[in-house]
Amino acid sequence: MFTLFKDTLVSQVVTLWKVFAKILVKADTVQYPEEQPYMFPRWRGRIILSRDPDGEERCVACNLCAVACPVDCIALQKTEDEEGRWYPEFFRINFSRCIMCGFCEEACPTNAIQLTPDFEMAEYVRQDMVWEKEDLLISGTGKYHDYSFYNVCGKKIGGKDKGEAQNEAVPVNVRSLLP
Amino acid sequence: MTWEVGSPLSIISILAVVIVVAAMLIWVERRLLSFWQERLGPNRVGYFGLLQVVADMIKIFYKEDWIPPFADKFGFVLAPAIIMMVILLSFAVVPFAPGVGVIDSNIGVLFMLAMASLGAYSVMLGGLSSNNKYALLGALRATAQMVSYEVFMGISLLGVVALSGSFNLREIVLAQQDGWYVIPQFVGFVIFLIAGIAESHRLPFDIPEAEQEICAGYHTEYSGMKFGMFFVGEYLGLVLISSLITVLFFGGWLGPAFLPPIIWFSIKVFCFIGFFILLRAAVPRPRYDQLMSYGWLVLLPISLINLLVTAAIILSMQ
Ligand code: SF4
Ligand code: SF4
């Protein structure tokens, strides 16, 4: 009888009191548009295409991001300039499908594609969710300030011959070793 | 125009105030619930979100008012009107303050109980005519719950009636000048409170509409303004039950003279409305059979014993 009393009546009263006392607790709500939340630097939001320290496009149109993307929302086409640099002719991300997973950033060998802490990307027209290269390209280097793909890779482009990249030895002329 | 019972001024202002208060309760409830859940609740439309109700009403007016083709049209349209009507009619006998009221009926308590029982028809009709299994389940539950809770809701009041010697609600208030009936009739008060929650099917006894179990119960098929009427009807019921508790157990408009009587009445009613909302925030819903057996096996006997003891004490004091 006593336990019944304790389990029903007393516990209900205690519950009511504890919930009532919550009225003094400060609300957890962040009043968003007026009160901006702190976004962590590694937050995965709006995608950008960065440039290398010389101001050239980093992306070499290798298509690895498009392959890695689980929802297939990246479309691009490779082209080449007269110096031999590869770059995308168009680069298109359909943000109405992107799930901000960050796989593209992980796949990218040149640190070109990066996710940023910006998340305010709502649009009234669905077609406006498709971003072209002009929309994605920024003028800076993003998260990696010193990295320049063509300076560390062995590919020969205009103004940089074989063997001139960082930590790269001049190639051995195999024919000269012939007896 | 003067303030006297039954004058047009009285009637019109009671009608207006009661409906406006019931509509505003939608906002009050959402805000209070969110405070108790460490949120802020609707606070954008107007100061503190006060105009949220207006926004909701505009939205609900623009919604498609749809009658399902398989429903029984007549009952479907009639049901929401009944609940609004019977609850507004019950307010006719509530004495708000000296000179404020619609009628001073000698059978006020009986009239109120009768009207409250008629409210069951609205729920039953709504569920039955919707021709939907969830609505039917809700209506079944509502009918069983209301029928069983009606019984001791009446009996729990008889103690008060015996003490004051009147069925007239205004005289019951006046008889409480030496002390509120909540003290001699505490058991009756608790039982009436529980029955009142069950009667207005508010949480934790909202079993007829239990969203998590049966969609929205008896008003599953309703939309637009018809749903709005059920919705406001529920809040009207909340105001009614709170006013009745105030009148029957907490001395109605009586209170120290530094505030006008109507203010005392409103303060008391709002305390109870707040309590009902707190119940919603804190107490989980019992299982259906638990509710029924609790009603018949515990509350009914207790209310009967309460009545007998009260009667015995009154007789022995004479
Ligand atoms: S973040 Fe994920 S979904 Fe979005 S483009 Fe990159 S790989 Fe695709
Ligand atoms: S963004 Fe990176 S992974 Fe994608 S095509 Fe360009 S270089 Fe390759």
Coordinates of C-alpha atoms and ligand atoms in Angstrom, one line a residue:
Chain A
M1 CA 0.0 0.0 0.0
F2 CA 2.8 2.4 0.9
T3 CA 4.8 1.6 -2.1
L4 CA 1.7 2.0 -4.3
F5 CA 1.2 5.4 -2.7
K6 CA 4.8 6.4 -3.2
D7 CA 4.9 5.1 -6.8
T8 CA 1.8 6.8 -7.9
L9 CA 0.9 9.9 -6.0
V10 CA 4.2 11.1 -4.6
S11 CA 6.1 10.4 -7.8
Q12 CA 3.5 12.4 -9.8
V13 CA 3.8 15.3 -7.5
V14 CA 7.6 15.2 -7.6
T15 CA 7.4 15.1 -11.4
L16 CA 5.1 18.0 -11.6
W17 CA 7.3 20.1 -9.3
K18 CA 10.5 19.3 -11.2
V19 CA 9.0 20.2 -14.5
F20 CA 7.5 23.3 -13.0
A21 CA 10.9 24.4 -11.7
K22 CA 12.2 24.2 -15.3
I23 CA 10.5 27.6 -15.9
L24 CA 13.6 29.2 -14.2
V25 CA 16.1 27.4 -16.5
K26 CA 17.4 29.4 -19.4
A27 CA 16.2 28.2 -22.7
D28 CA 18.6 26.3 -25.0
T29 CA 17.2 28.0 -28.1
V30 CA 19.5 30.0 -30.3
Q31 CA 17.5 32.7 -31.9
Y32 CA 19.1 32.1 -35.3
P33 CA 18.9 35.0 -37.7
E34 CA 19.6 37.6 -35.0
E35 CA 21.9 35.4 -33.0
Q36 CA 24.5 33.8 -35.2
P37 CA 25.8 30.5 -34.0
Y38 CA 29.6 29.9 -34.0
M39 CA 30.4 27.7 -36.9
F40 CA 33.5 25.6 -36.4
P41 CA 36.2 25.9 -39.1
R42 CA 35.9 22.3 -40.1
W43 CA 32.2 22.5 -40.5
R44 CA 31.1 21.0 -43.9
G45 CA 29.1 23.6 -45.6
R46 CA 29.1 25.4 -49.0
I47 CA 31.7 24.1 -51.4
I48 CA 34.3 26.3 -53.0
L49 CA 37.1 25.8 -55.5
S50 CA 40.3 27.4 -54.3
R51 CA 43.3 28.8 -56.2
D52 CA 47.0 28.0 -55.6
P53 CA 49.3 30.7 -54.1
D54 CA 50.0 32.1 -57.6
G55 CA 46.4 32.7 -58.2
E56 CA 45.9 29.8 -60.7
E57 CA 43.0 27.4 -60.5
R58 CA 44.0 24.4 -58.4
C59 CA 41.5 22.0 -59.9
V60 CA 43.2 19.7 -62.5
A61 CA 39.9 18.2 -63.6
C62 CA 40.9 14.7 -62.5
N63 CA 37.3 13.8 -61.8
L64 CA 38.1 12.0 -58.6
C65 CA 35.6 14.2 -56.7
A66 CA 32.9 13.4 -59.1
V67 CA 33.7 9.7 -58.7
A68 CA 33.8 9.9 -54.9
C69 CA 30.5 11.8 -54.6
P70 CA 27.9 9.4 -53.3
V71 CA 25.0 11.3 -54.8
D72 CA 26.7 12.1 -58.1
C73 CA 26.1 15.8 -57.9
I74 CA 29.4 17.0 -59.4
A75 CA 29.8 17.4 -63.2
L76 CA 32.9 18.6 -64.9
Q77 CA 34.8 18.4 -68.1
K78 CA 38.6 18.5 -68.6
T79 CA 40.4 20.9 -70.9
E80 CA 44.0 22.0 -71.3
D81 CA 45.6 25.3 -71.8
E82 CA 48.6 26.0 -74.1
E83 CA 51.1 25.6 -71.3
G84 CA 49.9 22.1 -70.6
R85 CA 48.0 22.8 -67.5
W86 CA 44.8 20.9 -67.0
Y87 CA 41.7 22.7 -65.8
P88 CA 38.0 22.1 -65.9
E89 CA 36.1 23.6 -68.8
F90 CA 33.0 23.6 -66.7
F91 CA 32.6 22.6 -63.1
R92 CA 29.0 22.2 -61.8
I93 CA 27.7 21.3 -58.4
N94 CA 24.1 20.6 -57.9
F95 CA 23.6 21.8 -54.3
S96 CA 20.0 20.5 -54.2
R97 CA 21.5 17.0 -54.2
C98 CA 24.8 17.6 -52.3
I99 CA 24.6 16.1 -48.8
M100 CA 27.7 17.9 -47.6
C101 CA 29.5 14.7 -46.8
G102 CA 32.9 16.1 -47.7
F103 CA 34.0 13.0 -49.7
C104 CA 34.9 15.3 -52.6
E105 CA 37.3 17.2 -50.4
E106 CA 38.9 14.0 -49.2
A107 CA 39.3 12.6 -52.7
C108 CA 40.8 15.8 -54.2
P109 CA 44.6 15.3 -54.8
T110 CA 45.1 19.1 -55.3
N111 CA 43.2 20.5 -52.3
A112 CA 41.1 22.4 -54.9
I113 CA 37.6 21.5 -53.7
Q114 CA 37.0 22.5 -50.1
L115 CA 34.0 22.7 -47.8
T116 CA 33.4 26.0 -45.8
P117 CA 31.4 26.8 -42.7
D118 CA 28.8 28.7 -44.6
F119 CA 25.4 27.0 -44.7
E120 CA 22.9 29.8 -45.7
M121 CA 22.3 28.6 -49.2
A122 CA 18.5 28.5 -49.4
E123 CA 17.0 29.6 -52.8
Y124 CA 13.5 30.2 -54.0
V125 CA 14.1 28.6 -57.4
R126 CA 15.4 25.1 -57.6
Q127 CA 17.5 25.8 -60.6
D128 CA 19.5 28.4 -58.6
M129 CA 20.8 25.6 -56.5
V130 CA 23.1 24.6 -59.4
W131 CA 26.4 26.4 -59.0
E132 CA 28.8 26.8 -61.9
K133 CA 32.6 27.2 -61.8
E134 CA 32.3 31.0 -61.7
D135 CA 30.2 30.8 -58.5
L136 CA 32.4 28.2 -56.9
L137 CA 35.8 29.7 -57.5
I138 CA 37.2 31.9 -54.8
S139 CA 40.3 34.2 -55.2
G140 CA 42.2 32.7 -52.2
T141 CA 43.8 29.5 -51.2
G142 CA 41.2 28.3 -48.7
K143 CA 42.5 26.1 -45.9
Y144 CA 45.9 25.3 -47.4
H145 CA 48.0 28.4 -48.0
D146 CA 51.3 27.1 -49.4
Y147 CA 50.2 24.1 -51.4
S148 CA 50.5 24.3 -55.1
F149 CA 50.0 21.1 -57.0
Y150 CA 52.1 21.8 -60.0
N151 CA 55.1 22.7 -57.8
V152 CA 55.2 19.3 -56.2
C153 CA 54.1 17.0 -59.1
G154 CA 56.3 15.8 -61.8
K155 CA 54.2 17.0 -64.7
K156 CA 55.8 19.3 -67.2
I157 CA 54.0 22.5 -67.9
G158 CA 55.0 25.8 -69.4
G159 CA 57.6 27.5 -67.3
K160 CA 58.4 24.3 -65.3
D161 CA 60.3 21.5 -66.9
K162 CA 60.9 18.0 -65.6
G163 CA 63.0 17.9 -62.5
E164 CA 62.2 21.4 -61.4
A165 CA 59.5 20.5 -58.8
Q166 CA 60.1 20.5 -55.1
N167 CA 62.1 17.5 -53.9
E168 CA 62.4 16.2 -57.5
A169 CA 65.8 15.1 -58.9
V170 CA 66.6 15.9 -62.5
P171 CA 65.6 12.8 -64.5
V172 CA 68.4 10.4 -65.3
N173 CA 69.2 10.2 -69.0
V174 CA 69.0 6.4 -69.5
R175 CA 70.5 6.5 -72.9
S176 CA 73.7 8.1 -71.6
L177 CA 74.4 5.0 -69.5
L178 CA 74.7 2.8 -72.5
P179 CA 78.1 1.2 -72.9
Chain B
M1 CA -26.5 49.4 -20.2
T2 CA -25.6 48.0 -16.8
W3 CA -23.8 45.1 -15.3
E4 CA -26.4 42.7 -14.1
V5 CA -27.0 39.0 -14.6
G6 CA -28.5 38.4 -18.0
S7 CA -28.1 41.9 -19.4
P8 CA -27.0 42.1 -23.1
L9 CA -23.8 43.7 -22.0
S10 CA -23.0 40.9 -19.7
I11 CA -23.9 38.2 -22.3
I12 CA -21.9 39.8 -25.2
S13 CA -18.8 40.4 -23.2
I14 CA -18.8 36.9 -21.7
L15 CA -19.1 35.4 -25.1
A16 CA -16.4 37.6 -26.6
V17 CA -14.0 37.2 -23.7
V18 CA -14.4 33.5 -23.4
I19 CA -13.8 32.8 -27.1
V20 CA -10.8 35.2 -27.2
V21 CA -9.3 33.7 -24.1
A22 CA -9.8 30.2 -25.5
A23 CA -8.1 31.2 -28.7
M24 CA -5.3 32.9 -26.9
L25 CA -4.7 29.8 -24.9
I26 CA -3.3 28.1 -28.0
W27 CA -0.4 30.6 -27.7
V28 CA -0.3 30.4 -23.9
E29 CA 0.0 26.7 -24.0
R30 CA 2.7 26.6 -26.6
R31 CA 4.7 29.2 -24.8
L32 CA 4.3 27.6 -21.4
L33 CA 5.1 24.1 -22.7
S34 CA 8.2 25.4 -24.3
F35 CA 9.4 27.1 -21.2
W36 CA 9.0 23.9 -19.3
Q37 CA 10.9 22.1 -22.0
E38 CA 13.8 24.7 -22.0
R39 CA 12.7 26.2 -25.3
L40 CA 11.3 29.6 -26.2
G41 CA 8.2 28.7 -28.2
P42 CA 6.4 31.0 -30.7
N43 CA 7.8 34.5 -30.1
R44 CA 8.0 36.0 -33.6
V45 CA 4.6 37.2 -34.6
G46 CA 3.8 40.4 -32.6
Y47 CA 5.2 41.2 -29.2
F48 CA 6.2 37.9 -27.5
G49 CA 4.4 36.1 -30.3
L50 CA 1.0 37.4 -29.1
L51 CA -0.3 37.5 -32.7
Q52 CA 0.6 33.9 -33.3
V53 CA -3.1 33.0 -32.9
V54 CA -4.0 35.4 -35.7
A55 CA -1.4 33.8 -37.9
D56 CA -2.7 30.4 -37.1
M57 CA -6.3 31.4 -37.7
I58 CA -5.4 32.9 -41.1
K59 CA -3.6 29.7 -42.0
I60 CA -6.5 27.6 -40.9
F61 CA -9.0 29.7 -42.9
Y62 CA -7.0 29.2 -46.1
K63 CA -6.8 25.5 -45.7
E64 CA -8.9 23.3 -47.8
D65 CA -12.1 22.5 -46.0
W66 CA -12.4 18.9 -47.1
I67 CA -15.2 16.5 -46.4
P68 CA -14.0 12.9 -47.3
P69 CA -16.3 11.3 -49.9
F70 CA -16.8 8.3 -47.7
A71 CA -17.9 10.3 -44.7
D72 CA -21.5 10.8 -43.6
K73 CA -21.8 14.5 -44.5
F74 CA -24.5 15.5 -42.0
G75 CA -22.8 14.1 -38.9
F76 CA -19.4 15.2 -40.1
V77 CA -20.4 18.8 -40.3
L78 CA -22.6 18.7 -37.2
A79 CA -20.0 17.3 -34.8
P80 CA -17.6 20.2 -34.5
A81 CA -20.5 22.6 -34.0
I82 CA -21.9 20.5 -31.1
I83 CA -18.7 20.8 -29.0
M84 CA -18.5 24.5 -29.4
M85 CA -22.2 24.9 -28.7
V86 CA -22.5 22.8 -25.6
I87 CA -19.4 24.3 -24.0
L88 CA -20.4 27.8 -24.7
L89 CA -23.9 27.0 -23.3
S90 CA -22.2 25.7 -20.1
F91 CA -20.7 29.1 -19.6
A92 CA -24.2 30.4 -19.3
V93 CA -24.5 29.2 -15.7
V94 CA -21.0 30.2 -14.6
P95 CA -21.0 33.1 -12.2
F96 CA -18.0 35.3 -13.1
A97 CA -18.5 38.1 -10.6
P98 CA -21.4 39.8 -8.9
G99 CA -23.6 41.0 -11.7
V100 CA -21.7 39.2 -14.4
G101 CA -23.3 36.1 -15.7
V102 CA -25.9 34.9 -18.2
I103 CA -28.4 33.2 -15.9
D104 CA -28.6 32.3 -12.3
S105 CA -30.2 28.9 -12.7
N106 CA -31.4 27.0 -9.7
I107 CA -30.1 23.8 -11.5
G108 CA -26.8 25.3 -12.5
V109 CA -24.7 22.3 -11.5
L110 CA -27.1 19.9 -13.2
F111 CA -27.2 22.0 -16.4
M112 CA -23.4 22.1 -16.5
L113 CA -23.1 18.4 -16.0
A114 CA -25.7 17.7 -18.7
M115 CA -24.0 20.0 -21.2
A116 CA -20.7 18.4 -20.5
S117 CA -22.2 15.0 -21.2
L118 CA -23.6 16.3 -24.5
G119 CA -20.1 17.1 -25.5
A120 CA -19.5 13.3 -25.8
Y121 CA -22.0 13.3 -28.7
S122 CA -19.7 15.6 -30.7
V123 CA -16.7 13.4 -30.3
M124 CA -18.8 10.2 -30.9
L125 CA -20.5 11.7 -34.0
G126 CA -17.2 13.0 -35.4
G127 CA -15.5 9.7 -35.1
L128 CA -18.4 7.7 -36.3
S129 CA -19.3 9.8 -39.4
S130 CA -15.7 10.1 -40.5
N131 CA -15.9 6.4 -41.5
N132 CA -12.2 5.9 -40.7
K133 CA -10.9 3.2 -38.4
Y134 CA -8.7 5.6 -36.3
A135 CA -11.5 8.0 -35.9
L136 CA -13.8 5.1 -34.9
L137 CA -11.3 3.9 -32.3
G138 CA -11.0 7.4 -31.0
A139 CA -14.7 7.8 -30.7
L140 CA -15.1 4.5 -29.0
R141 CA -12.4 5.4 -26.5
A142 CA -13.9 8.9 -26.0
T143 CA -17.4 7.5 -25.4
A144 CA -16.3 4.9 -22.9
Q145 CA -14.0 7.4 -21.1
M146 CA -16.6 10.1 -20.9
V147 CA -19.4 7.8 -19.8
S148 CA -17.4 6.4 -17.0
Y149 CA -15.9 9.7 -15.8
E150 CA -19.2 11.4 -16.0
V151 CA -20.5 9.3 -13.1
F152 CA -18.1 10.3 -10.4
M153 CA -17.7 13.8 -11.8
G154 CA -21.3 14.3 -10.7
I155 CA -20.9 12.4 -7.4
S156 CA -17.7 14.3 -6.5
L157 CA -19.7 17.6 -6.7
L158 CA -22.5 16.4 -4.5
G159 CA -20.4 17.0 -1.4
V160 CA -20.2 20.7 -2.4
V161 CA -23.9 20.8 -3.1
A162 CA -24.7 19.2 0.2
L163 CA -22.5 21.7 2.1
S164 CA -24.0 24.7 0.4
G165 CA -27.5 23.3 0.1
S166 CA -27.9 24.6 -3.4
F167 CA -27.5 23.7 -7.0
N168 CA -27.2 27.3 -7.9
L169 CA -23.5 28.1 -8.7
R170 CA -23.8 31.7 -7.6
E171 CA -25.2 30.6 -4.2
I172 CA -22.4 28.0 -4.0
V173 CA -19.9 30.8 -4.3
L174 CA -21.7 33.0 -1.8
A175 CA -21.8 30.1 0.6
Q176 CA -18.0 30.0 0.6
Q177 CA -17.6 33.3 2.3
D178 CA -16.4 31.6 5.5
G179 CA -13.9 29.3 3.8
W180 CA -13.3 27.7 0.4
Y181 CA -14.8 24.3 -0.1
V182 CA -11.4 23.0 -1.2
I183 CA -10.6 22.4 2.5
P184 CA -13.7 20.4 3.7
Q185 CA -14.1 18.8 0.2
F186 CA -10.4 18.1 -0.7
V187 CA -11.1 14.6 -1.9
G188 CA -14.0 15.9 -4.0
F189 CA -11.8 18.5 -5.4
V190 CA -9.1 16.0 -6.5
I191 CA -11.7 13.7 -8.0
F192 CA -13.4 16.5 -9.8
L193 CA -10.0 17.7 -11.1
I194 CA -9.2 14.3 -12.5
A195 CA -12.7 13.8 -14.0
G196 CA -12.4 17.3 -15.5
I197 CA -9.2 16.5 -17.3
A198 CA -10.8 13.3 -18.6
E199 CA -13.9 15.1 -19.6
S200 CA -12.1 17.7 -21.6
H201 CA -9.8 15.0 -22.8
R202 CA -6.6 16.9 -22.2
L203 CA -3.3 15.2 -21.6
P204 CA -2.6 13.0 -19.7
F205 CA -6.1 11.7 -20.4
D206 CA -6.2 12.5 -24.1
I207 CA -6.7 8.9 -24.9
P208 CA -9.5 9.6 -27.5
E209 CA -7.0 11.5 -29.7
A210 CA -3.7 9.9 -28.6
E211 CA -1.6 11.0 -31.5
Q212 CA 1.1 8.4 -31.0
E213 CA -1.4 5.5 -31.1
I214 CA -4.3 6.4 -33.3
C215 CA -3.3 9.4 -35.5
A216 CA -5.5 12.1 -34.1
G217 CA -8.3 9.9 -32.9
Y218 CA -11.8 11.2 -33.6
H219 CA -10.7 14.3 -35.6
T220 CA -8.3 12.4 -37.9
E221 CA -10.4 13.3 -41.0
Y222 CA -11.0 16.9 -40.1
S223 CA -9.3 19.8 -41.6
G224 CA -9.6 23.6 -42.0
M225 CA -12.0 25.4 -39.8
K226 CA -13.8 22.3 -38.7
F227 CA -10.6 21.1 -37.1
G228 CA -10.2 24.6 -35.7
M229 CA -13.5 24.3 -34.0
F230 CA -12.5 21.0 -32.3
F231 CA -9.3 22.6 -31.4
V232 CA -10.8 25.8 -29.9
G233 CA -13.5 23.6 -28.3
E234 CA -10.8 21.8 -26.4
Y235 CA -9.5 25.0 -25.1
L236 CA -13.0 26.2 -24.3
G237 CA -13.4 23.0 -22.3
L238 CA -10.2 23.8 -20.5
V239 CA -11.5 27.3 -19.6
L240 CA -14.8 25.8 -18.5
I241 CA -13.3 23.2 -16.2
S242 CA -11.0 25.7 -14.7
S243 CA -13.8 28.1 -14.1
L244 CA -15.9 25.4 -12.5
I245 CA -13.1 24.3 -10.2
T246 CA -12.7 28.0 -9.2
V247 CA -16.4 28.4 -8.6
L248 CA -17.1 25.2 -6.8
F249 CA -14.0 24.8 -4.7
F250 CA -12.0 28.0 -4.6
G251 CA -14.6 30.6 -3.8
G252 CA -15.2 32.0 -7.3
W253 CA -14.7 35.7 -7.3
L254 CA -14.2 36.0 -3.5
G255 CA -11.0 37.4 -2.4
P256 CA -9.4 40.3 -0.4
A257 CA -11.0 43.6 -1.5
F258 CA -8.0 45.3 -2.9
L259 CA -8.7 43.7 -6.3
P260 CA -12.0 43.7 -8.1
P261 CA -13.9 40.4 -8.0
I262 CA -13.5 39.7 -11.7
I263 CA -9.7 39.9 -11.4
W264 CA -9.7 37.4 -8.5
F265 CA -11.8 35.1 -10.7
S266 CA -9.5 35.4 -13.6
I267 CA -6.4 34.9 -11.5
K268 CA -7.8 31.7 -10.0
V269 CA -8.9 30.4 -13.4
F270 CA -5.5 31.1 -14.9
C271 CA -3.7 29.3 -12.1
F272 CA -5.8 26.2 -13.0
I273 CA -5.2 26.6 -16.7
G274 CA -1.5 26.8 -16.0
F275 CA -1.8 23.7 -13.9
F276 CA -3.5 21.8 -16.7
I277 CA -0.8 22.8 -19.1
L278 CA 1.8 21.7 -16.6
L279 CA 0.1 18.3 -16.4
R280 CA 0.5 18.1 -20.1
A281 CA 4.1 18.9 -19.9
A282 CA 4.9 16.5 -17.1
V283 CA 2.6 13.5 -16.9
P284 CA 2.7 10.6 -19.4
R285 CA -0.5 9.2 -20.8
P286 CA -1.8 6.0 -19.0
R287 CA -2.9 3.0 -20.9
Y288 CA -6.5 2.8 -21.9
D289 CA -7.5 -0.1 -19.7
Q290 CA -5.6 1.5 -16.8
L291 CA -7.7 4.6 -17.2
M292 CA -10.9 2.7 -17.1
S293 CA -10.2 0.4 -14.2
Y294 CA -8.7 3.4 -12.3
G295 CA -11.9 5.3 -12.8
W296 CA -14.4 2.5 -11.9
L297 CA -12.4 0.7 -9.2
V298 CA -10.7 3.6 -7.4
L299 CA -12.3 7.0 -8.1
L300 CA -15.9 5.9 -8.1
P301 CA -15.7 4.2 -4.6
I302 CA -13.7 7.1 -3.2
S303 CA -16.2 9.7 -4.4
L304 CA -19.1 7.6 -3.0
I305 CA -17.3 7.4 0.4
N306 CA -16.6 11.1 0.3
L307 CA -20.3 11.8 -0.3
L308 CA -21.4 9.5 2.5
V309 CA -18.9 10.9 5.0
T310 CA -19.8 14.5 4.1
A311 CA -23.5 13.7 4.5
A312 CA -22.9 12.0 7.9
I313 CA -20.9 15.0 9.2
I314 CA -23.6 17.4 8.0
L315 CA -26.3 15.4 9.7
S316 CA -24.4 15.0 13.0
M317 CA -23.7 18.7 13.1
Q318 CA -27.4 19.6 12.9
Ligands
SF4_1 S1 30.1 17.0 -50.2 FE1 29.6 14.9 -50.7 S2 27.7 15.1 -51.8 FE2 28.5 17.1 -51.8 S3 29.7 17.3 -53.7 FE3 31.1 16.6 -52.2 S4 31.1 14.4 -52.3 FE4 29.3 15.1 -53.4
SF4_2 S1 38.3 19.4 -57.6 FE1 39.9 18.1 -57.0 S2 39.2 16.0 -57.3 FE2 37.7 17.3 -58.3 S3 38.4 17.3 -60.4 FE3 39.4 19.1 -59.5 S4 41.3 18.3 -58.8 FE4 40.1 16.5 -59.2

